Amino acid sequence: METNAITAIYAEFSGLPTPVSAHLTEEQVGDQRVYTVNSEWSQNNLVGGSRLRYMQQWTLLAEQRNDCKNLQTVLPPGPCAPLQAELLSSFSPVRGLRAVVRETTGSHQILEIWDSHGLRKTLDLTALNKHGRVYNDAQFGCLSWSGCESRLLYVAESNQSSSPDLPGKSPCGKSLQDRSVYREDWGEGLTSKSLPVLCVVELETGNVSVLRGVPSHISPGQALWAPGSHVVVFVGWSHEPFRLGLKFCSNRRSALFLLGLDGHCECLSEADVSVFSPRLSPDGTTLVYLQGRVFGPHNQCVSLHQYDLHSKKTSILMDVVNRTNAGECAGIYESLPSSCWSADSQRVVFSSACRNRKDLFVVDRRTKTVAFLSDNLSEFYGSWKLLAIQKDLMVIYCSSPNTPPTLRVGFLPPVGCYVDWQTLHQPGLTFDLRWTVLDVTPTTEEDNTEYSGLDFGAVLVKPRDHFHGAKIPLVVFIHGGPHSQFPAEWNSTTAGLVKLGFAVLMVNYRGSTGFGQDSILSLIGRIGTQDVKDVQRAVTTALQRDATLDPKRLAVIGGSHGGFLSCHLVGQYPDLYRACAARNPVINAATLLGTSDIVDWRYSSVGLMYSYDQIPTAEALAIMLERSPITHAAQIQAPVLLMLGAKDRRVSPHQGLELYRALKSRDSPVRLLWFPEDGHSLARVDTQADCFLNTALWLQQHL
């Protein structure tokens, strides 16, 4: 438990690479099909305090027998090639050209086109001054090749400096009286994003143009070309009357649009819904996209829709799943991968939360049936994530609490057949940890009468070997959201704590994703009560089922809503928990109301309806305060470690400071870590290392 030993363990575990994307090409050589898999990876470099990205390539030899394709040979991979300052990249569908948007040392953004002979073309997008910064985020960003491969489509900030210099104008093109006018943005993680525009570059001429015709109240993103390369499809989010935080929120009013290069714009989806992840079928006839509700839960189970570009008719391919049944898909809770179609345009492949796991599924358009694609190793791997499917070859990565990400490939089989999965990349290390999934049932008193009969779960991870007769201290790890999930996947924080001798219980309380829409809705209006009791019920269940856990040495950790619950638990069960570590926790929902970028969730979470013209009332503020951990602060006995990001737009750092002062005034043990350059996720590499080190030492000291 020395500082250097803890840091070394975390550096080893957090430094394991994770695949983030993949691209495949296919060619016929003699009687064999040759596939090239290009995978992009992310890896933390703790020494340099940076997050590295690199590419690695595999060559696969396959044959086709009847209707089945089979992998014959997997050739050794090529060396890892670092990707320097790349913001976006995309392979063209036919010739395999690679487009890259890169940041230079002078903060210019350049577009590069690469082919088999090297660098083919370079454009300095910043110098052209047609738009602002190119978007590379997951909410708006895209880099899409046209079918003819002569155009590229992307999203950038509108150019506020395109106005000519006129008398009374500042150098940036704004009138002097307007240079300090407040400019809205899209909240946490998107603070530099305000008014995106769709941009097209003509590769032959190097001309860049901003598309006209997008409705003025709409912010466009997630764009792609429709067949013919003269029309684009995009998602448009309404930014009137004002913007709400978009990251991690699938409940924002939005629609699917068709926009011609002539400026004609047409809305394809219904009104007053949320849509995202449009994906075009290989035959160019059908768009699939995800659709959910507006407001209410910030993340939700969504439906999969298909739009016929010829008949202009929309139908539901896969509906919202309200209740989960054993052995069945629990619904869709996350974005579709950029490549998700089978080669014949009849099936869609996706991965999503399924109870305490993440699994891989395929839905058939002809029968609207959903089937699992994971194999008999699904008990070995707790998480399956699709990166891409092209020409029916799927690239996925699997992991579990004791197995880091493993890259695998397999052909999508005929309906009713199993996938023959092949491993491309084994993790460099495996760890001798034990993990098990717990199904937890609330007591009769804890049952939700409106959504009766719901259960939930948890994942218990602990050392495989411990001293005979010795009890293991238990750390209760609670996810944020609240509408997210702790799947049975690789988690460097969990693995590091177990390596240090703790058992870790990751709880998926009612309201977590993967248990159906009813479970998500059951938490609305019951935060601070139902979720607190669920976590405590999971702890009781784990202690009853595993005699090696020490009920006298319990601690609780979590971030955001997980921090909210952690502070609730040490306040509501002061004699049970001996330590707490909370990252950017919600402490007082009433005082958070005016500072959060998702003000709608502040109302919805306590069961109140929200509208844009909402004015706080004494009654609403009283309900928010009643559900908050600050009301139990006087009962807290456990030492509390707080970790706060000064640039957090979702949960103001003043929330944590409020608890800090309440505890300090009562001479309760409290320690606060302040990260001036970090936001809600505390995602900087050095911040994550600092948080793990301090959490481990805090737990060791007090357990």
XYZ file of C-alpha atoms in Angstrom:
703
model
C 0.000 0.000 0.000
C 2.920 2.337 -0.629
C 2.330 5.227 -3.007
C 4.786 3.955 -5.630
C 3.255 0.469 -5.563
C -0.281 1.832 -6.004
C 0.817 4.076 -8.861
C 2.613 1.164 -10.554
C -0.495 -1.038 -10.354
C -2.704 1.688 -11.786
C -0.201 2.476 -14.550
C -0.170 -1.189 -15.550
C -3.948 -1.614 -15.525
C -4.979 1.727 -17.040
C -2.211 1.490 -19.660
C -3.767 -1.515 -21.376
C -4.969 -0.521 -24.875
C -8.639 -0.427 -25.913
C -9.860 -0.645 -29.535
C -12.057 2.310 -30.505
C -12.849 1.734 -34.190
C -12.204 -0.592 -37.122
C -12.369 -0.551 -40.907
C -12.315 -3.498 -43.306
C -11.497 -3.943 -46.983
C -12.024 -7.027 -49.147
C -10.468 -8.240 -52.391
C -10.507 -11.482 -54.368
C -7.105 -13.114 -54.894
C -7.405 -16.325 -56.879
C -9.969 -18.514 -55.155
C -9.482 -16.794 -51.809
C -10.963 -13.671 -50.298
C -8.441 -11.440 -48.565
C -9.650 -9.112 -45.817
C -7.654 -6.289 -44.296
C -8.661 -5.118 -40.829
C -7.445 -1.693 -39.726
C -8.127 -1.140 -36.043
C -7.613 2.075 -34.118
C -6.640 1.855 -30.438
C -6.445 4.187 -27.449
C -3.855 3.794 -24.690
C -3.063 5.847 -21.595
C 0.530 6.945 -21.109
C 0.781 7.745 -17.410
C 4.383 8.931 -17.611
C 3.597 11.440 -20.333
C 0.162 12.260 -18.946
C -1.365 11.711 -22.373
C -3.797 9.474 -24.207
C -2.136 7.871 -27.231
C -3.837 6.591 -30.367
C -2.378 4.111 -32.808
C -3.402 1.858 -35.684
C -2.702 -1.815 -36.236
C -3.456 -3.939 -39.300
C -4.342 -7.617 -39.775
C -4.673 -9.649 -42.973
C -7.221 -12.487 -43.037
C -7.663 -15.225 -45.637
C -11.159 -16.656 -46.068
C -13.107 -18.993 -48.311
C -16.788 -19.318 -49.104
C -18.615 -22.642 -49.036
C -22.241 -22.554 -50.106
C -23.777 -19.667 -48.132
C -21.104 -19.574 -45.419
C -17.844 -17.685 -45.281
C -15.053 -19.181 -43.177
C -11.780 -17.728 -41.978
C -8.849 -19.951 -42.917
C -5.761 -18.008 -41.890
C -4.993 -14.997 -39.724
C -1.595 -13.581 -40.659
C 0.566 -11.920 -37.963
C -0.332 -8.252 -37.442
C 1.742 -5.373 -38.634
C 3.498 -3.004 -36.225
C 1.551 -0.408 -34.270
C 1.602 2.919 -36.105
C 1.043 6.014 -33.912
C -1.617 8.491 -35.052
C -0.311 11.978 -34.452
C -2.806 14.784 -33.760
C -5.603 13.153 -35.756
C -9.054 14.552 -35.012
C -11.056 12.559 -37.560
C -10.334 9.890 -40.157
C -12.375 7.952 -42.687
C -11.722 5.367 -45.407
C -13.430 5.732 -48.761
C -15.757 2.808 -49.605
C -14.282 1.733 -52.963
C -10.691 2.845 -53.522
C -9.636 2.745 -49.880
C -8.491 6.374 -49.754
C -8.003 7.676 -46.235
C -9.141 11.164 -45.251
C -7.639 12.687 -42.117
C -8.406 15.939 -40.306
C -5.302 16.808 -38.331
C -4.321 19.553 -35.886
C -0.974 21.225 -36.547
C 1.361 22.731 -33.973
C 0.082 26.176 -34.984
C -3.506 25.135 -34.138
C -4.431 24.992 -37.808
C -6.722 22.189 -38.921
C -5.700 20.525 -42.172
C -7.395 17.912 -44.320
C -5.177 15.201 -45.797
C -6.054 12.587 -48.429
C -3.863 9.470 -48.476
C -3.719 6.674 -51.045
C -1.477 3.654 -51.632
C 1.310 5.932 -52.947
C 1.367 8.325 -49.988
C -0.048 11.778 -49.327
C -2.207 12.787 -52.272
C -3.726 16.124 -51.245
C -3.606 18.629 -48.377
C -5.991 21.471 -47.591
C -5.519 24.012 -44.800
C -9.112 24.324 -43.622
C -8.267 27.061 -41.127
C -6.555 29.207 -43.760
C -9.491 28.835 -46.159
C -11.593 30.587 -43.494
C -14.911 29.096 -44.649
C -15.923 27.945 -41.181
C -14.667 27.615 -37.596
C -13.227 24.556 -35.859
C -14.081 21.117 -37.238
C -16.190 19.012 -34.852
C -14.700 15.672 -33.808
C -17.068 14.822 -30.943
C -19.422 11.821 -30.844
C -22.587 13.956 -30.753
C -22.196 16.075 -33.919
C -18.977 15.015 -35.625
C -18.644 13.063 -38.884
C -16.369 12.654 -41.905
C -18.321 11.069 -44.756
C -17.208 10.148 -48.275
C -19.635 10.587 -51.164
C -20.379 7.524 -53.294
C -18.320 8.966 -56.160
C -15.451 9.612 -53.716
C -14.981 13.145 -55.018
C -16.545 14.918 -52.009
C -16.208 14.864 -48.238
C -18.866 15.944 -45.766
C -18.125 17.135 -42.229
C -19.449 19.394 -39.458
C -17.748 22.543 -38.185
C -18.523 25.603 -36.109
C -20.056 28.433 -38.099
C -17.541 31.076 -39.058
C -18.113 34.281 -37.144
C -15.162 35.902 -38.922
C -16.505 35.587 -42.465
C -17.909 39.123 -42.444
C -15.771 41.680 -44.297
C -14.029 44.340 -42.247
C -16.337 47.319 -42.133
C -16.312 50.567 -40.139
C -17.443 49.893 -36.593
C -16.370 46.252 -36.822
C -13.795 44.542 -34.635
C -11.045 42.424 -36.264
C -13.144 39.272 -35.703
C -15.953 40.669 -37.849
C -18.434 41.353 -35.050
C -19.763 44.821 -34.378
C -18.038 46.391 -31.409
C -21.275 46.493 -29.450
C -21.753 42.708 -29.927
C -18.275 41.410 -29.150
C -19.217 40.562 -25.548
C -22.643 39.065 -26.260
C -23.158 35.717 -24.528
C -22.992 32.743 -26.868
C -24.810 29.561 -25.844
C -23.101 26.196 -26.141
C -24.181 22.557 -25.872
C -22.984 22.063 -22.316
C -20.650 19.643 -20.585
C -17.991 18.259 -22.936
C -19.269 20.489 -25.777
C -18.439 23.943 -24.476
C -16.824 25.049 -27.749
C -19.843 23.919 -29.786
C -22.582 26.468 -30.441
C -23.831 26.703 -34.023
C -22.602 23.831 -36.219
C -22.776 23.941 -40.025
C -22.530 21.230 -42.685
C -19.466 21.560 -44.908
C -18.565 19.925 -48.235
C -15.122 19.846 -49.793
C -14.686 19.193 -53.534
C -11.498 17.173 -53.654
C -10.634 17.936 -57.287
C -10.787 21.721 -56.897
C -10.136 22.020 -53.162
C -13.238 24.205 -52.842
C -14.979 24.162 -49.445
C -18.600 25.280 -49.124
C -21.075 25.570 -46.269
C -24.418 24.009 -47.157
C -27.421 26.304 -47.137
C -30.988 25.406 -46.276
C -30.626 24.054 -42.737
C -33.535 25.525 -40.710
C -32.364 28.426 -38.550
C -33.569 26.828 -35.297
C -31.639 23.592 -35.975
C -28.069 22.532 -35.139
C -27.007 19.819 -37.641
C -24.728 16.829 -37.053
C -24.168 13.093 -37.670
C -24.358 13.742 -41.421
C -23.897 11.249 -44.274
C -24.415 11.157 -48.023
C -27.590 9.789 -49.561
C -27.282 7.777 -52.825
C -26.287 9.921 -55.768
C -24.022 12.252 -53.775
C -26.317 15.250 -54.276
C -28.302 14.944 -51.056
C -27.147 14.576 -47.453
C -28.910 13.081 -44.446
C -28.375 14.666 -41.040
C -29.731 14.824 -37.509
C -30.872 18.276 -36.450
C -31.230 19.279 -32.806
C -33.545 22.139 -31.921
C -31.683 24.923 -30.118
C -34.715 27.075 -29.416
C -35.603 28.628 -27.057
C -32.169 27.708 -25.645
C -29.665 24.854 -25.636
C -29.598 22.106 -23.024
C -26.638 19.807 -22.360
C -26.425 17.126 -25.055
C -23.636 14.759 -23.969
C -24.990 11.548 -22.372
C -28.538 12.777 -23.092
C -30.590 10.859 -25.672
C -33.756 12.827 -24.831
C -33.140 16.050 -26.760
C -35.717 17.183 -29.329
C -34.306 16.381 -32.752
C -35.304 15.132 -36.200
C -33.922 13.438 -39.299
C -33.524 15.660 -42.377
C -32.713 15.366 -46.082
C -30.820 18.346 -47.488
C -30.078 18.815 -51.175
C -26.980 20.630 -52.362
C -29.463 23.105 -53.877
C -30.639 24.041 -50.359
C -33.938 22.161 -50.348
C -34.506 20.657 -46.870
C -37.075 18.019 -45.895
C -37.861 16.528 -42.481
C -38.168 12.709 -42.515
C -39.059 11.864 -38.901
C -42.047 12.636 -36.720
C -42.364 15.696 -34.492
C -41.455 16.024 -30.812
C -39.134 13.021 -30.596
C -35.410 12.441 -30.197
C -33.509 10.760 -33.061
C -29.868 9.849 -33.619
C -27.507 7.350 -35.339
C -28.772 7.372 -38.961
C -27.174 4.520 -40.953
C -27.615 3.884 -44.696
C -27.971 0.329 -46.017
C -25.345 -0.969 -48.490
C -27.924 -1.068 -51.312
C -28.803 2.580 -50.659
C -32.533 1.993 -50.194
C -33.037 2.183 -46.432
C -32.056 4.346 -43.500
C -32.204 3.009 -39.970
C -32.045 5.309 -36.978
C -32.803 5.332 -33.252
C -35.732 7.196 -31.739
C -36.659 8.045 -28.156
C -38.717 10.352 -26.003
C -38.079 14.039 -25.304
C -37.339 15.048 -21.686
C -37.893 12.609 -18.822
C -34.994 10.137 -18.338
C -31.789 11.590 -19.812
C -30.944 8.146 -21.230
C -33.510 5.550 -22.160
C -34.427 2.440 -24.073
C -34.944 3.542 -27.682
C -36.669 2.073 -30.726
C -35.004 1.195 -34.044
C -36.790 2.697 -37.070
C -36.338 2.134 -40.797
C -37.088 4.695 -43.517
C -37.552 3.577 -47.134
C -35.961 6.221 -49.362
C -38.111 5.177 -52.330
C -41.565 4.874 -50.760
C -40.757 7.484 -48.075
C -42.439 5.286 -45.466
C -41.212 4.737 -41.917
C -41.747 1.640 -39.801
C -40.520 0.313 -36.465
C -37.929 -2.420 -36.838
C -37.415 -2.975 -33.106
C -39.593 -1.406 -30.418
C -38.798 -0.267 -26.905
C -38.466 -3.185 -24.466
C -40.411 -2.438 -21.286
C -39.619 -5.600 -19.317
C -36.698 -7.975 -19.728
C -36.939 -11.742 -19.892
C -34.073 -14.154 -19.302
C -32.258 -15.041 -22.521
C -33.778 -12.191 -24.531
C -32.539 -8.829 -25.773
C -33.243 -6.102 -23.232
C -33.512 -3.308 -25.817
C -31.195 -0.667 -27.304
C -29.550 1.891 -25.027
C -26.610 3.226 -27.044
C -25.688 4.576 -30.476
C -25.305 2.299 -33.467
C -21.766 1.781 -34.790
C -21.030 3.626 -38.030
C -21.048 0.286 -39.915
C -23.880 -1.948 -38.720
C -25.509 -3.461 -41.855
C -25.210 -6.958 -43.303
C -24.011 -7.157 -46.910
C -27.506 -7.994 -48.220
C -29.072 -5.003 -46.411
C -31.507 -7.298 -44.580
C -29.996 -7.391 -41.080
C -28.698 -4.823 -38.589
C -26.074 -5.701 -35.964
C -25.662 -3.780 -32.706
C -24.359 -4.121 -29.156
C -26.201 -2.919 -26.089
C -26.669 -3.324 -22.339
C -28.429 -6.539 -21.330
C -28.981 -6.768 -17.584
C -25.507 -6.876 -15.975
C -23.718 -7.482 -19.260
C -23.218 -5.891 -22.657
C -24.086 -8.205 -25.527
C -24.136 -8.480 -29.317
C -27.368 -8.788 -31.298
C -28.720 -8.967 -34.842
C -32.212 -7.925 -35.929
C -33.696 -9.311 -39.149
C -35.749 -6.826 -41.206
C -37.769 -9.603 -42.839
C -39.036 -11.168 -39.612
C -38.239 -8.410 -37.079
C -36.700 -11.056 -34.824
C -33.674 -10.377 -32.615
C -30.957 -12.959 -31.910
C -27.757 -13.118 -29.838
C -24.432 -13.349 -31.685
C -22.158 -14.052 -28.713
C -20.835 -17.616 -28.419
C -20.427 -20.088 -25.592
C -17.632 -17.905 -24.239
C -20.273 -15.373 -23.200
C -19.859 -16.702 -19.676
C -16.136 -15.972 -19.955
C -16.644 -12.523 -21.481
C -19.137 -10.232 -19.762
C -19.068 -7.562 -22.463
C -19.263 -7.681 -26.285
C -18.870 -4.472 -28.262
C -19.311 -4.165 -32.048
C -16.764 -1.906 -33.757
C -17.797 -2.513 -37.373
C -19.340 -4.965 -39.805
C -18.469 -4.778 -43.501
C -18.996 -7.464 -46.142
C -20.523 -9.521 -43.285
C -17.217 -9.629 -41.393
C -17.736 -8.373 -37.831
C -14.975 -6.806 -35.748
C -15.723 -6.726 -32.038
C -13.919 -6.549 -28.755
C -14.747 -8.549 -25.648
C -13.730 -8.105 -22.052
C -14.640 -9.085 -18.507
C -13.633 -7.825 -15.054
C -10.531 -10.059 -15.165
C -9.822 -9.948 -18.925
C -8.798 -6.704 -20.699
C -10.212 -5.910 -24.170
C -9.704 -8.733 -26.691
C -10.106 -8.066 -30.437
C -12.100 -10.749 -32.285
C -13.592 -11.262 -35.754
C -16.270 -13.492 -37.212
C -18.571 -13.689 -40.213
C -22.258 -12.986 -39.768
C -23.756 -16.465 -40.296
C -27.009 -17.461 -42.008
C -30.094 -17.130 -39.800
C -30.110 -19.800 -37.104
C -26.379 -20.562 -37.282
C -23.606 -19.685 -34.840
C -20.649 -17.365 -35.374
C -17.187 -18.920 -35.631
C -15.270 -16.289 -33.680
C -11.507 -15.893 -34.122
C -9.249 -13.893 -31.811
C -6.942 -11.343 -33.452
C -5.420 -9.682 -30.419
C -5.060 -11.172 -26.962
C -4.400 -8.697 -24.139
C -0.823 -8.618 -22.989
C -1.850 -9.521 -19.447
C -4.544 -11.577 -17.738
C -5.430 -11.216 -14.093
C -6.271 -13.742 -11.432
C -9.498 -12.123 -10.233
C -12.834 -13.773 -9.561
C -16.099 -12.231 -10.670
C -19.736 -13.210 -10.448
C -23.062 -11.645 -11.371
C -25.655 -11.215 -8.625
C -29.380 -10.970 -9.322
C -31.046 -8.931 -6.595
C -34.757 -8.797 -5.717
C -36.177 -5.922 -3.636
C -38.167 -6.844 -0.559
C -41.941 -6.384 -0.512
C -41.488 -3.077 1.311
C -38.962 -1.902 -1.286
C -41.061 -2.899 -4.313
C -42.277 -0.083 -6.561
C -46.086 -0.328 -6.655
C -46.289 1.533 -9.976
C -43.666 -0.724 -11.598
C -44.029 -3.835 -9.479
C -41.901 -6.952 -9.814
C -38.692 -5.345 -11.077
C -35.356 -6.766 -10.029
C -31.828 -5.496 -10.577
C -28.249 -6.744 -10.274
C -24.635 -6.278 -9.360
C -21.190 -7.545 -10.343
C -18.933 -8.754 -7.531
C -15.170 -8.829 -8.195
C -12.669 -10.046 -5.612
C -9.182 -11.538 -5.252
C -9.013 -15.209 -6.188
C -6.691 -15.993 -3.296
C -6.686 -14.532 0.193
C -5.404 -15.583 3.570
C -7.375 -18.524 4.926
C -10.026 -17.340 7.344
C -9.341 -13.653 6.633
C -12.236 -11.428 5.653
C -11.984 -9.174 2.591
C -12.939 -5.481 2.901
C -15.744 -4.561 0.479
C -15.835 -1.411 -1.672
C -19.295 -0.601 -3.049
C -18.819 1.050 -6.467
C -21.869 2.956 -7.798
C -22.222 4.169 -11.395
C -23.431 7.635 -12.334
C -26.163 8.637 -14.705
C -28.318 7.382 -13.082
C -29.440 5.853 -16.387
C -26.215 4.050 -17.245
C -24.701 0.684 -16.384
C -21.784 -1.203 -14.870
C -21.509 -4.179 -17.264
C -19.279 -7.127 -16.433
C -16.423 -5.634 -18.450
C -12.820 -4.590 -17.876
C -12.621 -1.650 -15.475
C -9.142 -0.519 -14.486
C -10.338 1.095 -11.247
C -12.094 -2.082 -10.127
C -9.188 -4.315 -11.164
C -6.689 -2.057 -9.408
C -8.624 -2.052 -6.147
C -8.991 -5.840 -6.240
C -5.266 -6.167 -6.902
C -4.712 -4.115 -3.741
C -6.773 -6.600 -1.719
C -10.311 -5.185 -1.795
C -13.477 -6.816 -3.090
C -15.557 -4.513 -5.301
C -19.345 -4.636 -5.722
C -20.547 -2.719 -8.816
C -24.300 -2.135 -8.414
C -26.869 -1.743 -11.201
C -29.792 -0.382 -9.190
C -33.301 -0.004 -10.632
C -33.050 2.797 -13.189
C -29.869 1.391 -14.746
C -29.861 0.632 -18.467
C -30.171 -2.972 -19.618
C -33.216 -3.870 -17.517
C -35.988 -2.439 -19.708
C -37.738 0.909 -19.935
C -39.958 0.174 -16.916
C -36.860 -0.066 -14.732
C -35.656 3.311 -16.000
C -39.048 4.948 -15.435
C -39.358 3.420 -11.962
C -36.630 5.741 -10.671
C -38.308 8.959 -11.831
C -39.487 10.777 -8.706
C -37.726 8.297 -6.410
C -34.074 9.335 -6.475
C -32.542 9.427 -3.023
C -34.897 6.686 -1.809
C -35.385 3.761 -4.209
C -31.835 3.828 -5.566
C -30.336 4.178 -2.079
C -32.328 1.191 -0.831
C -31.356 -0.817 -3.923
C -27.649 -0.305 -3.324
C -28.070 -1.242 0.323
C -30.088 -4.338 -0.690
C -27.274 -5.355 -3.076
C -24.716 -4.985 -0.271
C -26.843 -7.094 2.077
C -27.281 -9.745 -0.641
C -23.528 -9.909 -1.348
C -22.686 -10.248 2.350
C -25.256 -13.021 2.761
C -24.032 -14.983 -0.262
C -20.276 -14.600 0.248
C -18.895 -15.364 3.694
C -15.417 -14.105 2.745
C -16.603 -10.465 2.704
C -16.089 -8.407 5.845
C -19.329 -6.646 6.926
C -17.321 -4.508 9.360
C -15.106 -3.011 6.651
C -17.368 -1.404 4.066
C -16.684 1.657 1.928
C -18.609 3.333 -0.885
C -17.311 5.177 -3.963
C -18.925 6.724 -7.051
C -19.137 9.695 -9.399
C -21.941 12.104 -10.318
C -25.172 10.277 -9.389
C -22.926 7.558 -7.980
C -21.395 10.229 -5.750
C -24.912 11.389 -4.859
C -25.751 7.849 -3.715
C -22.418 7.392 -1.935
C -23.066 10.472 0.184
C -26.654 9.368 0.801
C -25.465 5.972 2.050
C -22.925 7.310 4.538
C -25.603 9.726 5.773
C -28.513 7.274 5.942
C -26.415 4.328 7.215
C -23.777 6.112 9.321
C -22.893 3.056 11.405
C -22.324 0.781 8.427
C -19.797 2.501 6.145
C -16.293 3.397 7.236
C -15.159 5.489 4.248
C -16.523 7.334 1.210
C -14.917 8.687 -1.965
C -17.106 10.791 -4.289
C -16.274 12.384 -7.645
C -18.290 15.468 -8.650
C -21.288 14.403 -6.548
C -24.751 15.973 -6.566
C -25.126 17.199 -2.966
C -28.017 19.668 -3.065
C -30.366 19.361 -6.039
C -32.076 22.635 -5.142
C -28.904 24.737 -5.388
C -27.812 22.809 -8.502
C -30.946 23.879 -10.382
C -29.550 27.190 -11.623
C -26.057 25.960 -12.553
C -26.488 22.608 -14.359
C -26.495 22.326 -18.154
C -29.338 19.767 -17.884
C -31.859 21.749 -15.849
C -34.675 19.578 -17.245
C -33.262 16.515 -15.452
C -33.240 18.379 -12.156
C -37.050 18.548 -12.419
C -37.646 15.133 -14.005
C -35.496 13.277 -11.476
C -37.783 14.290 -8.605
C -40.956 13.563 -10.576
C -41.809 17.094 -11.736
C -42.748 18.035 -15.301
C -40.358 20.361 -17.128
C -40.914 23.063 -19.711
C -38.503 25.645 -21.079
C -40.411 28.507 -19.408
C -40.259 26.826 -15.978
C -39.895 29.179 -13.009
C -38.723 27.566 -9.749
C -41.284 27.397 -6.979
C -40.803 26.966 -3.254
C -42.560 23.605 -3.459
C -40.264 22.325 -6.245
C -37.121 23.480 -4.444
C -38.328 21.849 -1.231
C -38.768 18.495 -2.999
C -35.288 18.738 -4.530
C -33.748 19.558 -1.159
C -35.615 16.709 0.517
C -34.100 14.172 -1.930
C -30.544 15.484 -1.505
C -27.643 14.050 0.550
C -27.048 17.423 2.228
C -30.095 16.766 4.438
C -28.194 13.834 6.007
C -24.843 15.619 6.343
C -25.146 15.979 10.111
C -25.356 12.177 10.459
C -22.236 11.410 8.392
C -19.513 9.765 10.462
C -17.385 8.148 7.754
C -14.379 10.089 6.429
C -15.268 11.585 3.033
C -12.899 12.158 0.088
C -14.221 14.617 -2.514
C -12.760 14.970 -6.027
C -14.035 17.960 -8.013
C -13.505 19.269 -11.547
C -13.483 23.067 -11.627
C -14.813 23.151 -15.207
C -17.744 20.811 -14.550
C -20.823 22.176 -16.358
C -23.142 19.320 -15.379
C -22.634 19.233 -11.601
C -21.088 22.447 -10.362
C -18.016 21.913 -8.150
C -19.808 24.109 -5.612
C -21.965 21.048 -4.903
C -18.987 19.218 -3.423
C -17.837 22.389 -1.680
C -21.228 22.612 0.008
C -20.739 19.201 1.620
C -17.090 19.981 2.374
C -18.087 23.026 4.413
C -20.895 21.158 6.173
C -18.471 18.439 7.262
C -15.656 20.833 8.166
C -18.018 22.838 10.382
C -18.738 19.634 12.349
C -15.092 18.598 12.541
C -15.857 15.501 10.434
C -12.909 13.973 8.505
C -12.986 15.300 4.935
C -10.409 15.790 2.186
C -11.004 17.672 -1.065
C -9.068 17.339 -4.331
C -9.528 20.218 -6.790
C -8.752 19.744 -10.510
C -8.759 23.196 -12.159
C -8.552 21.955 -15.777
C -11.009 19.077 -15.630
C -14.760 18.705 -16.109
C -17.491 16.331 -15.043
C -15.883 13.080 -16.153
C -12.481 13.887 -14.597
C -11.108 12.305 -17.752
C -7.584 13.710 -17.982
C -4.969 10.976 -17.674
C -3.129 12.680 -14.798
C -6.437 13.394 -13.027
C -7.532 9.768 -13.238
C -4.223 8.588 -11.806
C -4.421 11.141 -8.996
C -7.990 10.089 -8.155
C -7.100 6.384 -8.041
C -4.044 6.933 -5.865
C -5.905 9.103 -3.368
C -8.929 6.799 -3.310
C -6.774 3.725 -2.673
C -4.861 5.445 0.135
C -8.115 6.766 1.638
C -9.637 3.283 1.656
C -6.482 1.738 3.069
C -6.303 4.335 5.828
C -9.911 3.966 6.953
C -10.614 0.278 6.279
